[in-house]
CSV table of C-alpha atoms and ligand atoms in Angstrom, one decimal:
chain,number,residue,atom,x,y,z
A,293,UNK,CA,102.0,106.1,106.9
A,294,UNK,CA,105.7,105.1,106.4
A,295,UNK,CA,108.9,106.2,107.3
A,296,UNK,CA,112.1,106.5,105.7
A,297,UNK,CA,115.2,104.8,107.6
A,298,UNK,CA,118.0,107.4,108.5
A,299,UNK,CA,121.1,104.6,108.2
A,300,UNK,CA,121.4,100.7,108.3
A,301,UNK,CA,119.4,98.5,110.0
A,302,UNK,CA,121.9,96.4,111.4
A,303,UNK,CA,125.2,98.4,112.0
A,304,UNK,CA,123.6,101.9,111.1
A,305,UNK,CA,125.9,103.2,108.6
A,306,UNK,CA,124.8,106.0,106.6
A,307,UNK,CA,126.4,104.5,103.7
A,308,UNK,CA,123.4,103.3,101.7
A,309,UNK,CA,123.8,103.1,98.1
A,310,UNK,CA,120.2,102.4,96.3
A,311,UNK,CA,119.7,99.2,94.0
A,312,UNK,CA,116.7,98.7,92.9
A,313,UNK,CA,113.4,100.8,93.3
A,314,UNK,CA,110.2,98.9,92.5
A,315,UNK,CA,107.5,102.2,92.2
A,316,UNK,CA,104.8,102.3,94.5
A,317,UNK,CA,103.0,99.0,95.3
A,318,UNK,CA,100.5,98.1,97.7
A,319,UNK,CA,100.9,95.7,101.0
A,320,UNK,CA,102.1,92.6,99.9
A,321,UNK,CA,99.5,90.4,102.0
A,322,UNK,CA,96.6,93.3,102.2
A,323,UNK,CA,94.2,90.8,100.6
A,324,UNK,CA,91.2,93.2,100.0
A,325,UNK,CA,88.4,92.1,101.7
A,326,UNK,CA,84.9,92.5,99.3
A,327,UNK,CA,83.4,94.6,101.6
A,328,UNK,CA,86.1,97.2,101.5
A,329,UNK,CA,85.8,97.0,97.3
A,330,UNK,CA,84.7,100.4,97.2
A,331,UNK,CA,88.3,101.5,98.2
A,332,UNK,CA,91.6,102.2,96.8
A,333,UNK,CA,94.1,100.2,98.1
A,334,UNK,CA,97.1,102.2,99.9
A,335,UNK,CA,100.4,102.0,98.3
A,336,UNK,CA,103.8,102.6,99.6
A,337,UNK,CA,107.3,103.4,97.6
A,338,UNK,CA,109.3,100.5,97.9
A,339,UNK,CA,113.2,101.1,97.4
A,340,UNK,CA,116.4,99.0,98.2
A,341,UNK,CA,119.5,99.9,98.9
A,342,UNK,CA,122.7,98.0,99.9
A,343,UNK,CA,125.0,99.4,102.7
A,344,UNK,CA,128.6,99.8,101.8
A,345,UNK,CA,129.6,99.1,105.2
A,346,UNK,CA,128.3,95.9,106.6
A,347,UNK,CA,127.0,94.7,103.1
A,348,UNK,CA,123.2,94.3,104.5
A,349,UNK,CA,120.7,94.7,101.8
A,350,UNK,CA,117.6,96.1,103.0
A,351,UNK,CA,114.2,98.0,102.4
A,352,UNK,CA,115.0,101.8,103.0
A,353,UNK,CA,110.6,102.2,103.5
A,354,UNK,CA,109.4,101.0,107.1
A,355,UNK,CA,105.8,100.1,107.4
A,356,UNK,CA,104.3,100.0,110.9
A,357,UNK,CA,104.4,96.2,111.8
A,358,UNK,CA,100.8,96.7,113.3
A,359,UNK,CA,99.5,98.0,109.8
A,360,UNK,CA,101.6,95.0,108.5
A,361,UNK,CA,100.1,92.3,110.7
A,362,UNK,CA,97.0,93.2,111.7
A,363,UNK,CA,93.7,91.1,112.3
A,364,UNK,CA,93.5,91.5,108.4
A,365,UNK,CA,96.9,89.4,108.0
A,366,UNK,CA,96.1,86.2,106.8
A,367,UNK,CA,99.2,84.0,105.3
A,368,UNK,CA,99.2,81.0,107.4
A,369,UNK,CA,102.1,78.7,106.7
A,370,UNK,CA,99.5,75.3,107.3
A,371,UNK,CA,98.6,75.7,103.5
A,372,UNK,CA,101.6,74.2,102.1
A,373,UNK,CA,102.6,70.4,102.4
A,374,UNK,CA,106.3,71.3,101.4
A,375,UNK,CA,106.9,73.8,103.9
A,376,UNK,CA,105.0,70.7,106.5
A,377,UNK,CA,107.3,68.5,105.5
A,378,UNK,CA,110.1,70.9,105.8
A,379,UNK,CA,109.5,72.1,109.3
A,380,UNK,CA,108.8,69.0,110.8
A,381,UNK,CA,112.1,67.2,109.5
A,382,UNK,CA,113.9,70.2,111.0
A,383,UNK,CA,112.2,69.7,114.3
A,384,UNK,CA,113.1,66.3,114.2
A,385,UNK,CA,116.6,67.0,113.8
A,386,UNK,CA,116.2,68.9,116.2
A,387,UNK,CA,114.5,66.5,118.7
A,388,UNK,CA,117.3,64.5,118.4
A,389,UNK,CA,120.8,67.2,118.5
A,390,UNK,CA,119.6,68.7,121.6
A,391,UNK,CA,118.1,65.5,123.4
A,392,UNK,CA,114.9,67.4,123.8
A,393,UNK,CA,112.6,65.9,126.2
A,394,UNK,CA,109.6,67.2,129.1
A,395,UNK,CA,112.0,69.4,130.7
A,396,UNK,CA,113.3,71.3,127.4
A,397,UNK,CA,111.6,74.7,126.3
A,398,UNK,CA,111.1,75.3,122.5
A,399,UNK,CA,110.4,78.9,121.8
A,400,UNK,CA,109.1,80.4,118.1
A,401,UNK,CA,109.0,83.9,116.9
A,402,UNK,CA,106.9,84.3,114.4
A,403,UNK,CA,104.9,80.5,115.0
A,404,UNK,CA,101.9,81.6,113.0
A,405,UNK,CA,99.5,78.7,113.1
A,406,UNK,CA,101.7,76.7,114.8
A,407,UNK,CA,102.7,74.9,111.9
A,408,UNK,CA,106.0,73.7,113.5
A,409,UNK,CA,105.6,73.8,117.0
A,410,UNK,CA,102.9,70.8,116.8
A,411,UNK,CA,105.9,68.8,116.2
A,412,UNK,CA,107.4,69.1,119.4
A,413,UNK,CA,104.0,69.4,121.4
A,414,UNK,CA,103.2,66.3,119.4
A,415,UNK,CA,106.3,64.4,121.5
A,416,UNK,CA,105.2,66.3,124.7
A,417,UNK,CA,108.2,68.4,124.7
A,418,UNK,CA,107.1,72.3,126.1
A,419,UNK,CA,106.9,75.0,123.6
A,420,UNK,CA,105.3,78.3,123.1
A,421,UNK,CA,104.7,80.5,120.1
A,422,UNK,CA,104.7,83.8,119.6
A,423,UNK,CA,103.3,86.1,116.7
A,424,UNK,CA,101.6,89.3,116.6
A,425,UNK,CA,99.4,88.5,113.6
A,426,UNK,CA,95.9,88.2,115.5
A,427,UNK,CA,94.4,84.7,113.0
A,428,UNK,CA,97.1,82.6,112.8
A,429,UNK,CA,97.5,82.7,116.7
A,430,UNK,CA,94.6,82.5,117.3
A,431,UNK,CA,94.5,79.4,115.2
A,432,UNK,CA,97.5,78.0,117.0
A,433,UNK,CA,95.6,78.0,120.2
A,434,UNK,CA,92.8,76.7,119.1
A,435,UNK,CA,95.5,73.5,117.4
A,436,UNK,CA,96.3,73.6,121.2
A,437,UNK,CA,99.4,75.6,121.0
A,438,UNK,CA,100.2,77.9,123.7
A,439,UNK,CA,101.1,81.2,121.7
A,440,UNK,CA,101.4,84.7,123.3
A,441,UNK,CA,99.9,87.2,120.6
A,442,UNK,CA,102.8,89.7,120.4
A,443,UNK,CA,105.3,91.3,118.8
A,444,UNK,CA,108.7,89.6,120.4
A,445,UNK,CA,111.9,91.9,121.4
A,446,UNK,CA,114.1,92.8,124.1
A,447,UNK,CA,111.3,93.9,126.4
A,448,UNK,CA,109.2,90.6,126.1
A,449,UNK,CA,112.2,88.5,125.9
A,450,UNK,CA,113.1,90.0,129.6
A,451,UNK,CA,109.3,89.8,130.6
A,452,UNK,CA,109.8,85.6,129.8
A,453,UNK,CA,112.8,85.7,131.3
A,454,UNK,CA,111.5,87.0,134.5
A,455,UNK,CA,108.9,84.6,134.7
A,456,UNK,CA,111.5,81.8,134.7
A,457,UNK,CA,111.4,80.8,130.9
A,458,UNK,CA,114.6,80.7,129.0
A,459,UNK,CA,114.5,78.6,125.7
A,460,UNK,CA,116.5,75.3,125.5
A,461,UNK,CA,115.5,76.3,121.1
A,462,UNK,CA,114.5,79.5,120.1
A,463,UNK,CA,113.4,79.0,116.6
A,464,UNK,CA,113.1,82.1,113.8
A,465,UNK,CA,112.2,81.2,110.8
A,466,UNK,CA,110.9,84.3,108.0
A,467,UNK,CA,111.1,86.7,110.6
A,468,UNK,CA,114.0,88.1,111.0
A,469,UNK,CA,113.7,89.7,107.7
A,470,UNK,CA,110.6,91.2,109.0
A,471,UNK,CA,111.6,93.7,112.2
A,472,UNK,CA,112.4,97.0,112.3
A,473,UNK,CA,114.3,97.2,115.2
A,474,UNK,CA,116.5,94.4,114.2
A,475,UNK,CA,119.2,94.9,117.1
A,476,UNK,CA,116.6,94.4,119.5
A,477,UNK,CA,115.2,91.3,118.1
A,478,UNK,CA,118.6,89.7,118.3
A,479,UNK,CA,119.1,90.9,121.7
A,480,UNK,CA,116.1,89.3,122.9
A,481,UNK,CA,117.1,85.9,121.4
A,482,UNK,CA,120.3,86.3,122.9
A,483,UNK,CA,118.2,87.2,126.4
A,484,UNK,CA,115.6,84.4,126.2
A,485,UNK,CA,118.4,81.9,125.3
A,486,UNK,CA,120.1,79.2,127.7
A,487,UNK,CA,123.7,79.5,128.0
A,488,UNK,CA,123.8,76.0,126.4
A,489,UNK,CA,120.7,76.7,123.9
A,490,UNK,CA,120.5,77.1,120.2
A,491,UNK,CA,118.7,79.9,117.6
A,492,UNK,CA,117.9,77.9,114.6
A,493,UNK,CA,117.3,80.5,112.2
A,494,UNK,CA,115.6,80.6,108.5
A,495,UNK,CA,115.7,83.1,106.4
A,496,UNK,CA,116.1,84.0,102.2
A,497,UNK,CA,119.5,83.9,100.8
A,498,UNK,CA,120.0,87.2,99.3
A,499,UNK,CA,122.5,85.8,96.6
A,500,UNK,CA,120.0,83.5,95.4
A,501,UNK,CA,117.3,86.4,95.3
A,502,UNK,CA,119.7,88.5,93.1
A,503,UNK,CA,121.4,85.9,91.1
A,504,UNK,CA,117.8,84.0,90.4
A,505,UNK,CA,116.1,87.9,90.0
A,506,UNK,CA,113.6,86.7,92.3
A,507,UNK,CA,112.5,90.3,92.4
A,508,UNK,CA,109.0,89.7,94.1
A,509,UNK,CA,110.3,88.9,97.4
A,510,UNK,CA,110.7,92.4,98.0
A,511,UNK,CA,107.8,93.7,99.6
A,512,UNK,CA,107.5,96.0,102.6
A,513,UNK,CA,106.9,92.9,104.9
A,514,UNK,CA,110.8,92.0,104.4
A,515,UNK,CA,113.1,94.7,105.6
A,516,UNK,CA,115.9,93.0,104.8
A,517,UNK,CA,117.9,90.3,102.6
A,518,UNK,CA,120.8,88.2,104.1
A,519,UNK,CA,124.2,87.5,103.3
A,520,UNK,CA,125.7,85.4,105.8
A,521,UNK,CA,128.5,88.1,105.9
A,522,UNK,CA,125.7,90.5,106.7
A,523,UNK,CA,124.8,88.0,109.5
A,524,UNK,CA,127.9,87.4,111.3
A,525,UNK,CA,128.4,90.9,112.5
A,526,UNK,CA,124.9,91.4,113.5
A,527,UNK,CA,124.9,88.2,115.9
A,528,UNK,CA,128.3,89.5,117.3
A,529,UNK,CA,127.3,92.8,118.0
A,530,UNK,CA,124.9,90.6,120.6
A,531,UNK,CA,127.5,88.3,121.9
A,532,UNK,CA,125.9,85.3,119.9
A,533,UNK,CA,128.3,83.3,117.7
A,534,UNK,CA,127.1,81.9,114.1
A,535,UNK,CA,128.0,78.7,114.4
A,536,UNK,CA,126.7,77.0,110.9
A,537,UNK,CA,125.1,77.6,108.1
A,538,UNK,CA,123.0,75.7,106.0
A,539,UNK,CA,121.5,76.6,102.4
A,540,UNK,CA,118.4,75.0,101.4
A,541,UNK,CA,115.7,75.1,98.3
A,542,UNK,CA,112.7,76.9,100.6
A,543,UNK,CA,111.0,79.7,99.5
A,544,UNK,CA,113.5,80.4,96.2
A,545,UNK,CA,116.4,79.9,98.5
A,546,UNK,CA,117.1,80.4,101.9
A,547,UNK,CA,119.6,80.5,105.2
A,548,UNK,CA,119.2,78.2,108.4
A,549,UNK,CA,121.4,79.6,110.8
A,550,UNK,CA,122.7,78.2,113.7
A,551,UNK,CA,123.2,80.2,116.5
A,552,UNK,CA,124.4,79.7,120.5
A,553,UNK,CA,126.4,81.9,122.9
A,554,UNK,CA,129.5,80.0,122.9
A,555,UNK,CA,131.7,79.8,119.8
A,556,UNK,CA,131.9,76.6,118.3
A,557,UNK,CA,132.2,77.8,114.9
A,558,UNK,CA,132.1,75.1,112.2
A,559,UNK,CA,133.8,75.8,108.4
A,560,UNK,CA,130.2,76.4,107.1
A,561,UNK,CA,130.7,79.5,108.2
A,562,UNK,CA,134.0,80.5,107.2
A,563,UNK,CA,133.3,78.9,104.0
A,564,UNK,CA,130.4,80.9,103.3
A,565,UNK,CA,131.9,84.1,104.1
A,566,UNK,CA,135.0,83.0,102.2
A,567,UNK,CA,133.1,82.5,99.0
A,568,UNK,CA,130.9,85.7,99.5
A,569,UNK,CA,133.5,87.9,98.9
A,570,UNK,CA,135.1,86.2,96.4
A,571,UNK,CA,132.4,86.3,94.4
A,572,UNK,CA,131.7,89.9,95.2
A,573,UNK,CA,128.5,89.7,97.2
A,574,UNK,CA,130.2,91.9,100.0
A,575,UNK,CA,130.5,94.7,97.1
A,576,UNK,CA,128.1,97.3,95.7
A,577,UNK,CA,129.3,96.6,92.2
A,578,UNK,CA,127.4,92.8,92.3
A,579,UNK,CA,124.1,94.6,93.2
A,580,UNK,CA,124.7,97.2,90.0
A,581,UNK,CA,122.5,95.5,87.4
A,582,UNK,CA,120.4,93.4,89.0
A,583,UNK,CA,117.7,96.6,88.5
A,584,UNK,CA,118.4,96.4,84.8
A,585,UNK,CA,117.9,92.1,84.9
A,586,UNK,CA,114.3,92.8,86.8
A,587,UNK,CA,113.1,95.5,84.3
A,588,UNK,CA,114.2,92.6,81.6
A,589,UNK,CA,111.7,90.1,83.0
A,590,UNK,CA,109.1,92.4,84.1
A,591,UNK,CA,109.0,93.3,79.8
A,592,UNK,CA,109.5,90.2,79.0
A,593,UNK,CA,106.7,88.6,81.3
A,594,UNK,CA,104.0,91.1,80.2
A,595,UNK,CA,104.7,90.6,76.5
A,596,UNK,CA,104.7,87.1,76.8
A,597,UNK,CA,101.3,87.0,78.6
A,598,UNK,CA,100.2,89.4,76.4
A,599,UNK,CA,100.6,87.9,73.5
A,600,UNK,CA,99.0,84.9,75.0
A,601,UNK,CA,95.8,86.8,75.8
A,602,UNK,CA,95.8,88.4,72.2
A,603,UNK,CA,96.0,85.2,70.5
A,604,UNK,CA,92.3,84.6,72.8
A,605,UNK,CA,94.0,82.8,75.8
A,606,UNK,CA,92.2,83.0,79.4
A,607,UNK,CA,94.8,83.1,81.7
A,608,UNK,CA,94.5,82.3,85.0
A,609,UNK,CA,96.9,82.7,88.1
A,610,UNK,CA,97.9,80.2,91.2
A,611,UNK,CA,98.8,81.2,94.7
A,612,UNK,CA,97.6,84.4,96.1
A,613,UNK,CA,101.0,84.7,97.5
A,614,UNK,CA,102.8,87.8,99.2
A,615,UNK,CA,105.0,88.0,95.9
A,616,UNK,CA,102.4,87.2,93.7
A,617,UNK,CA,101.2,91.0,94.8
A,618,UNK,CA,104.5,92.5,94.3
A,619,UNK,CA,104.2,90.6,90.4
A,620,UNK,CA,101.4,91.6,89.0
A,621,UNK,CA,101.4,95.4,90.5
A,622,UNK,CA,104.9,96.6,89.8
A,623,UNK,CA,104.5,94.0,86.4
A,624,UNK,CA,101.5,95.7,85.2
A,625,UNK,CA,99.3,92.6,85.3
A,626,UNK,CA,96.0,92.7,86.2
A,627,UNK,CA,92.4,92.0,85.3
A,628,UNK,CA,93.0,92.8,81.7
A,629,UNK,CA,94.9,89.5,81.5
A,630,UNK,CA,93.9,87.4,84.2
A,631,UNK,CA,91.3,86.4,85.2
A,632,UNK,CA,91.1,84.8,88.8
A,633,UNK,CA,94.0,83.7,91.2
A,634,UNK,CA,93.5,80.6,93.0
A,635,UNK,CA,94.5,79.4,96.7
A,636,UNK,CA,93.9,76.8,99.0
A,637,UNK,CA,94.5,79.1,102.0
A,638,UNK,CA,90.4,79.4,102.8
A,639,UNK,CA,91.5,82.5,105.1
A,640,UNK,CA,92.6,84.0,101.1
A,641,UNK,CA,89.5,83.0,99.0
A,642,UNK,CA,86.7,85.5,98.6
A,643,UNK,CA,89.4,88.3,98.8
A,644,UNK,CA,91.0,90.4,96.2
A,645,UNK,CA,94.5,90.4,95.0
A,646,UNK,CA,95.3,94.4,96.5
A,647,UNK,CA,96.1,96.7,93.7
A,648,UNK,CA,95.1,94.7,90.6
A,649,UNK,CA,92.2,93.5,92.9
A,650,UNK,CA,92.1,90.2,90.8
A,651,UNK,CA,89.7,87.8,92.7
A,652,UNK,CA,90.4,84.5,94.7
A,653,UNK,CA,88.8,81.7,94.3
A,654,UNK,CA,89.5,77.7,95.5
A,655,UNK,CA,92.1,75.7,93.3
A,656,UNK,CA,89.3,73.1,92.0
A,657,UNK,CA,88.5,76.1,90.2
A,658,UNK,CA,91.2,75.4,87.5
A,659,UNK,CA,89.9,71.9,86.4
A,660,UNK,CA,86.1,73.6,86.1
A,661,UNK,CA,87.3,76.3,84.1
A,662,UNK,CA,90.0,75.6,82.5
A,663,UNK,CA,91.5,78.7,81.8
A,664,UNK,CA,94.7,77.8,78.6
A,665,UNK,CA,97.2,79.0,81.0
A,666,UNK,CA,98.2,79.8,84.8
A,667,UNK,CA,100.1,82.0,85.9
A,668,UNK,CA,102.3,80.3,88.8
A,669,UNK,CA,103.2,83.4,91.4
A,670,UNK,CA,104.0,80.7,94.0
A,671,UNK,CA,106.6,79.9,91.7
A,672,UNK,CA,108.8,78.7,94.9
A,673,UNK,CA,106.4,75.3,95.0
A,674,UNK,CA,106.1,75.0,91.6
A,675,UNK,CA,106.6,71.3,91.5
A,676,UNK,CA,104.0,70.8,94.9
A,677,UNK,CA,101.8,72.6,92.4
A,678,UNK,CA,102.0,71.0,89.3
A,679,UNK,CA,101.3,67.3,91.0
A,680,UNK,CA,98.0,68.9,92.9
A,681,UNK,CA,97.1,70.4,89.3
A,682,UNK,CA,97.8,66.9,87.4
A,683,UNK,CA,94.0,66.7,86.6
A,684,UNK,CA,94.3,70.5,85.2
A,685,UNK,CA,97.6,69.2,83.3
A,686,UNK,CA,96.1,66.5,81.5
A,687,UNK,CA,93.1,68.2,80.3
A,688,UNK,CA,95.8,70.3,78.1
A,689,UNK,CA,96.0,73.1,81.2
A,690,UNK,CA,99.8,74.7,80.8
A,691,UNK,CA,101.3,76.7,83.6
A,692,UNK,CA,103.7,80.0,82.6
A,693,UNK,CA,106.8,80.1,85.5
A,694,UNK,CA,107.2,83.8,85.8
A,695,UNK,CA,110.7,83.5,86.9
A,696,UNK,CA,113.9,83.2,86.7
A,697,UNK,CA,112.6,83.7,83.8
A,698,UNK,CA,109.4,83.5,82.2
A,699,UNK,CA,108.6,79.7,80.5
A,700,UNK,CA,105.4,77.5,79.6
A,701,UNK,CA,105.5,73.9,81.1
B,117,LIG,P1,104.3,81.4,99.9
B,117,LIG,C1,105.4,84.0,102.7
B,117,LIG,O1,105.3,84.7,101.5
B,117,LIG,C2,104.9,84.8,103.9
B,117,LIG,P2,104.4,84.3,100.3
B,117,LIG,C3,105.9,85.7,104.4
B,117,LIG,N1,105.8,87.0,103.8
B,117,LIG,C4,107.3,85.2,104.2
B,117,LIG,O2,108.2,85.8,104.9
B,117,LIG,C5,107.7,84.4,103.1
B,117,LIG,O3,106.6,83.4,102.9
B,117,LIG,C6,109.0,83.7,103.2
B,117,LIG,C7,99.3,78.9,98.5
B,117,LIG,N2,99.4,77.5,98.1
B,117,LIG,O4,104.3,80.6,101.1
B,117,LIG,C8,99.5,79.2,100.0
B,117,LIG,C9,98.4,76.9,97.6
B,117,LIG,O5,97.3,77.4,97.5
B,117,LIG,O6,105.1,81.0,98.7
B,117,LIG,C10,100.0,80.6,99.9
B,117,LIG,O7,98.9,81.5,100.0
B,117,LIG,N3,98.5,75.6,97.2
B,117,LIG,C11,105.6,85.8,105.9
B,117,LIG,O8,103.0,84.6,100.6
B,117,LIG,C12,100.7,80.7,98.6
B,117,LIG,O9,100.2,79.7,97.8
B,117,LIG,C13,99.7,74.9,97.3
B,117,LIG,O10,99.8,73.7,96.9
B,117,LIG,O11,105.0,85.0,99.0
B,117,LIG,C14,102.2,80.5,98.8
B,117,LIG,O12,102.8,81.6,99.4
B,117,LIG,C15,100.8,75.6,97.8
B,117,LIG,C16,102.1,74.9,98.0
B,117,LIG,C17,100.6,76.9,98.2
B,117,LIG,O13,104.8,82.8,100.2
């Protein structure tokens, strides 16, 4: 059902030293359908390790990506207005850098619902999508997004190619965590891509994930977390130059990467790469307690909601999120102390939470109930949150912000 990587992902080095190992957990966004409630949900050891050679800290556990994003895959990025907002002020910057206009090709990897590519379609500019997950393409289409439903690599990058379409923007954003055969992905952007186009590339910021123990954004749907020292060697090893990096607040944290085929480095880069390893980040020893630091909140989280439910709290959760899974199972938090999750993702609702198999119901759920606490598991729009849920607020509601560290707001 899995297997078990022989050396690196990126520069194959057999010099993995293991940092964190988070037990056995089921499939991050394996929402259990209530006609498969009969079942037990499959779950997978999930172990990370950090290579001593090209400092890339990764997943050692590979789950097929067609287990992973199947027609039971159902995160579709639509659902939040933060991550709207955030995509379409990046395609706007966009619009304007690289003079986009009728002629230009935008290309996504990974364009879900086409939640970002509407923005260029919107302003007639040509794009396409691509994602293997069967709903949110499908959905795309339907928005009127053209969107091939596949998994995107060297092969199909060559297939475009042939068929006369090479990207003016070939945007990535959470995906390149996600692939196996990482060397090939890049190789295909570096294939698809114009000699004058750009890769504008998202992804988490490992040092935030370790230094903010966001712990839950391990799952087996992200093979890897990124340092942008990590990064630089991987885009060379492909002829494609990192030009600049950005660090912004989405998702707990992340990387947008800017990357072409000519080298027109800016400092971003050497700056970043500068102050990785002098604060260590490029060493095993800054990855050496970070296991200890999660075990610390994991106690700390169940006590704390523990205690709530024994002084005759009902606790509630919000966000059915990929992380939310990773939580409560390796946490140890499940019907016992909550009782529902909500979610405005419809796709999500009627579905159980794998593992814990928690139910999840709509968000106006909170105000009807009101439950003495929520749990927040999409802790990364906390504050998009806490407006939508003022009603819930001001009825005495309180929420419980499971990290960083666990506190009541
Ligand atoms: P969200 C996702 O992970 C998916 P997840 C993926 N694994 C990835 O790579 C990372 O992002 C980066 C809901 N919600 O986006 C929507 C509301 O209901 O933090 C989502 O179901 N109301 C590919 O799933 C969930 O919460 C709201 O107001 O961990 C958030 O999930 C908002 C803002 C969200 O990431």
């Amino acid at each position: 059902m899995h297997e078990v990587i022989a050396g690196c992902r990126s520069c194959g080095s057999t010099a993995l030293e293991p940092i964190l190992s988070l037990g056995e957990v089921p499939l991050a966004d394996g929402l259990v359908d209530a006609s498969r409630s009969e079942g037990i949900d499959p779950r997978y050891p999930l172990n990370v390790a950090f290579c001593l050679e090209c400092s890339l800290v990764q997943v050692v556990e590979t789950v097929s990506p067609e287990v992973l994003f199947d027609e039971t895959y159902v995160y579709y990025s639509s659902f939040s207005d933060e991550l709207l907002r955030h995509s379409r002020e990046n395609a706007e910057q966009l619009i304007v850098s690289r003079s986009l206009g009728p002629e230009s090709l935008v290309l996504e990897l990974a364009s879900n619902d086409g939640y970002m590519l509407r923005n260029f379609a919107e302003r007639k500019i040509p794009v396409l999508g691509i994602d293997p997950a069967p709903g949110p393409a499908r959905a795309a289409r339907e928005a009127g997004i053209p969107t091939l439903e596949a998994f995107f690599g060297e092969e199909l990058a060559r297939s475009l190619v042939a068929e006369g379409k090479r990207a003016d923007v070939v945007i990535a954003n959470n995906v390149l965590a996600h692939v196996p055969d990482l060397n090939g992905f890049v190789e295909g952007i570096r294939i698809v891509l114009k000699d004058d186009g750009i890769a504008v590339i998202e992804a988490p910021y490992v040092r935030d994930l370790i230094d903010r123990c966001e712990f839950d954004t391990i799952y087996h749907e992200h093979l890897c977390y990124y340092s942008v020292s990590a990064l630089a060697p991987l885009f060379a090893r492909h002829d494609l130059s990192l030009n600049r990096v950005d660090h912004l607040p989405i998702h707990g944290g992340s990387l947008r990467l800017f990357v072409g085929t000519r080298d027109e480095a800016e400092d971003s880069v050497r700056s970043y790469l500068e102050e990785e390893r002098r604060s260590g980040l490029t060493e095993a020893a800054y990855y050496r307690d970070f296991a200890t630091r999660v075990r610390t909140i994991q106690r700390h989280l169940l006590s704390t909601v523990r205690e709530l439910k024994e002084k005759g709290s009902r606790i509630a959760a919000y966000g059915a999120a990929a992380k939310g899974t990773i939580l409560l199972n390796s946490t140890g938090i499940g019907t016992d102390l909550i009782d529902f999750v909500v979610d405005r993702n419809v796709h999500k609702q009627g579905r159980f939470v794998p593992g814990v198999r928690i139910p999840i119901d709509d968000p106006s759920r909170l105000e009807k109930d009101m439950p003495d606490y929520v749990l927040v598991l999409a802790w990364n729009f906390k504050d998009e949150i806490m407006r939508q849920q003022d009603g819930y607020r001001r009825k005495g509601g309180r929420f419980l912000i499971p990290v960083p560290e666990p506190v009541v707001v």
